[in-house]
Coordinates of C-alpha atoms in Angstrom, one line a residue:
M1229 CA -4.1 -25.6 36.0
R1230 CA -6.4 -23.1 37.7
K1231 CA -3.5 -21.0 37.8
A1232 CA -2.1 -21.0 34.6
L1233 CA -5.5 -20.4 33.2
R1234 CA -5.6 -17.1 35.4
A1235 CA -2.5 -16.1 34.5
T1236 CA -2.8 -16.7 30.7
T1237 CA -6.2 -14.4 31.0
V1238 CA -4.6 -11.9 33.2
A1239 CA -2.0 -11.3 30.7
T1240 CA -4.2 -11.3 27.6
A1241 CA -6.5 -8.9 29.5
L1242 CA -3.6 -6.8 29.8
I1243 CA -2.3 -7.2 25.9
A1244 CA -5.9 -6.6 24.7
V1245 CA -6.0 -3.1 27.1
G1246 CA -2.4 -2.1 25.9
T1247 CA -3.1 -2.6 21.5
F1248 CA -6.6 -1.0 22.1
G1249 CA -5.2 1.9 24.1
A1250 CA -2.0 2.5 21.9
G1251 CA -2.3 4.5 18.7
L1252 CA -1.7 2.9 15.3
A1253 CA 0.9 4.2 13.0
S1254 CA -1.0 5.3 10.1
A1255 CA 0.7 5.2 6.6
T1256 CA 0.3 7.9 4.2
P1257 CA -0.9 6.5 0.5
P1258 CA 1.6 7.1 -2.4
V1259 CA 0.3 9.9 -5.0
A1260 CA -0.4 8.9 -8.4
T1261 CA 1.0 11.7 -10.8
P1262 CA 0.6 10.8 -14.5
E1263 CA 4.0 11.9 -16.5
P1264 CA 4.2 11.8 -20.6
G1265 CA 4.4 8.7 -22.3
G1266 CA 2.0 6.2 -20.2
V1267 CA 3.8 7.0 -17.7
I1268 CA 2.2 7.1 -13.9
R1269 CA 4.9 8.6 -10.9
M1270 CA 3.7 6.9 -7.1
D1271 CA 5.4 9.5 -4.8
T1272 CA 6.1 7.6 -1.7
V1273 CA 6.8 9.3 1.6
P1274 CA 10.4 9.1 3.4
G1275 CA 10.3 6.2 5.8
E1276 CA 7.7 4.0 4.5
W1277 CA 8.1 0.9 2.4
W1278 CA 5.8 0.5 -0.8
N1279 CA 4.8 -1.7 -3.9
C1280 CA 2.5 -0.6 -6.4
G1281 CA 1.0 -1.8 -9.4
G1282 CA -2.3 -0.8 -11.3
W1283 CA -4.7 -2.5 -13.4
S1284 CA -6.0 -1.1 -17.0
L1285 CA -8.7 -2.4 -19.5
Q1286 CA -6.3 -1.4 -22.3
A1287 CA -3.3 -3.3 -23.1
P1288 CA -1.2 -3.8 -21.0
F1289 CA -3.8 -4.9 -18.6
V1290 CA -1.5 -5.2 -15.7
G1291 CA 1.4 -3.0 -14.5
S1292 CA 4.0 -2.6 -11.6
D1293 CA 7.2 -1.0 -11.0
P1294 CA 10.0 -2.4 -12.9
A1295 CA 12.3 -2.2 -9.6
S1296 CA 9.9 -4.3 -8.1
G1297 CA 9.6 -5.2 -4.5
L1298 CA 8.9 -2.6 -1.4
A1299 CA 10.8 0.8 -2.3
E1300 CA 11.5 3.5 0.5
G1301 CA 12.7 6.8 -0.7
R1302 CA 11.9 6.6 -4.2
P1303 CA 9.2 7.1 -6.6
L1304 CA 7.7 3.9 -8.2
Y1305 CA 7.1 4.1 -12.2
L1306 CA 4.1 2.6 -13.7
H1307 CA 4.0 2.1 -17.4
F1308 CA 0.8 1.7 -19.3
A1309 CA -0.4 2.9 -22.9
P1310 CA -0.3 6.5 -23.2
G1311 CA -4.2 8.0 -22.5
S1312 CA -5.3 4.7 -20.8
D1313 CA -7.5 4.5 -17.7
V1314 CA -5.5 3.1 -14.5
W1315 CA -6.8 1.5 -11.5
V1316 CA -4.1 2.0 -9.0
F1317 CA -3.2 0.1 -5.9
C1318 CA -0.3 -0.3 -3.4
T1319 CA 1.2 -2.6 -0.8
G1320 CA 2.8 -1.2 2.4
T1321 CA 4.1 -2.4 5.5
S1322 CA 1.9 0.0 8.0
F1323 CA -1.3 0.1 8.6
P1324 CA -3.5 1.2 6.1
F1325 CA -1.2 -2.2 4.9
N1326 CA -3.4 -2.1 1.4
Y1327 CA -4.3 1.0 -0.3
W1328 CA -6.8 1.0 -3.6
G1329 CA -6.2 4.3 -5.0
P1330 CA -7.7 6.6 -7.7
I1331 CA -8.7 5.8 -11.7
V1332 CA -5.7 7.9 -13.2
K1333 CA -5.1 8.6 -17.0
A1334 CA -1.7 7.3 -18.1
G1335 CA -0.1 10.5 -19.2
A1336 CA 0.0 11.0 -23.2

């Protein structure tokens, strides 16, 4: 019993040292760009997977990319009423997993 506990403790300590000593991979958040017609284009970095959406106080109140799901290597498009203020957010597969972006005015 003691040998098993000691082995588990040593293994846990080694894993912790290796995890804390390793550098964390950091994702680059998508960049929001307003486009004509109430569209907000979210440009992603190649090689990173993102799914983005937005919240607005004007209808439609919630929006996401029509081709929903994680996207890699293509821009994501959010559709809102032209001129509305939209708070964009994204979820990715690398740290930080959640990105709470700026408030963007949808293109007129």
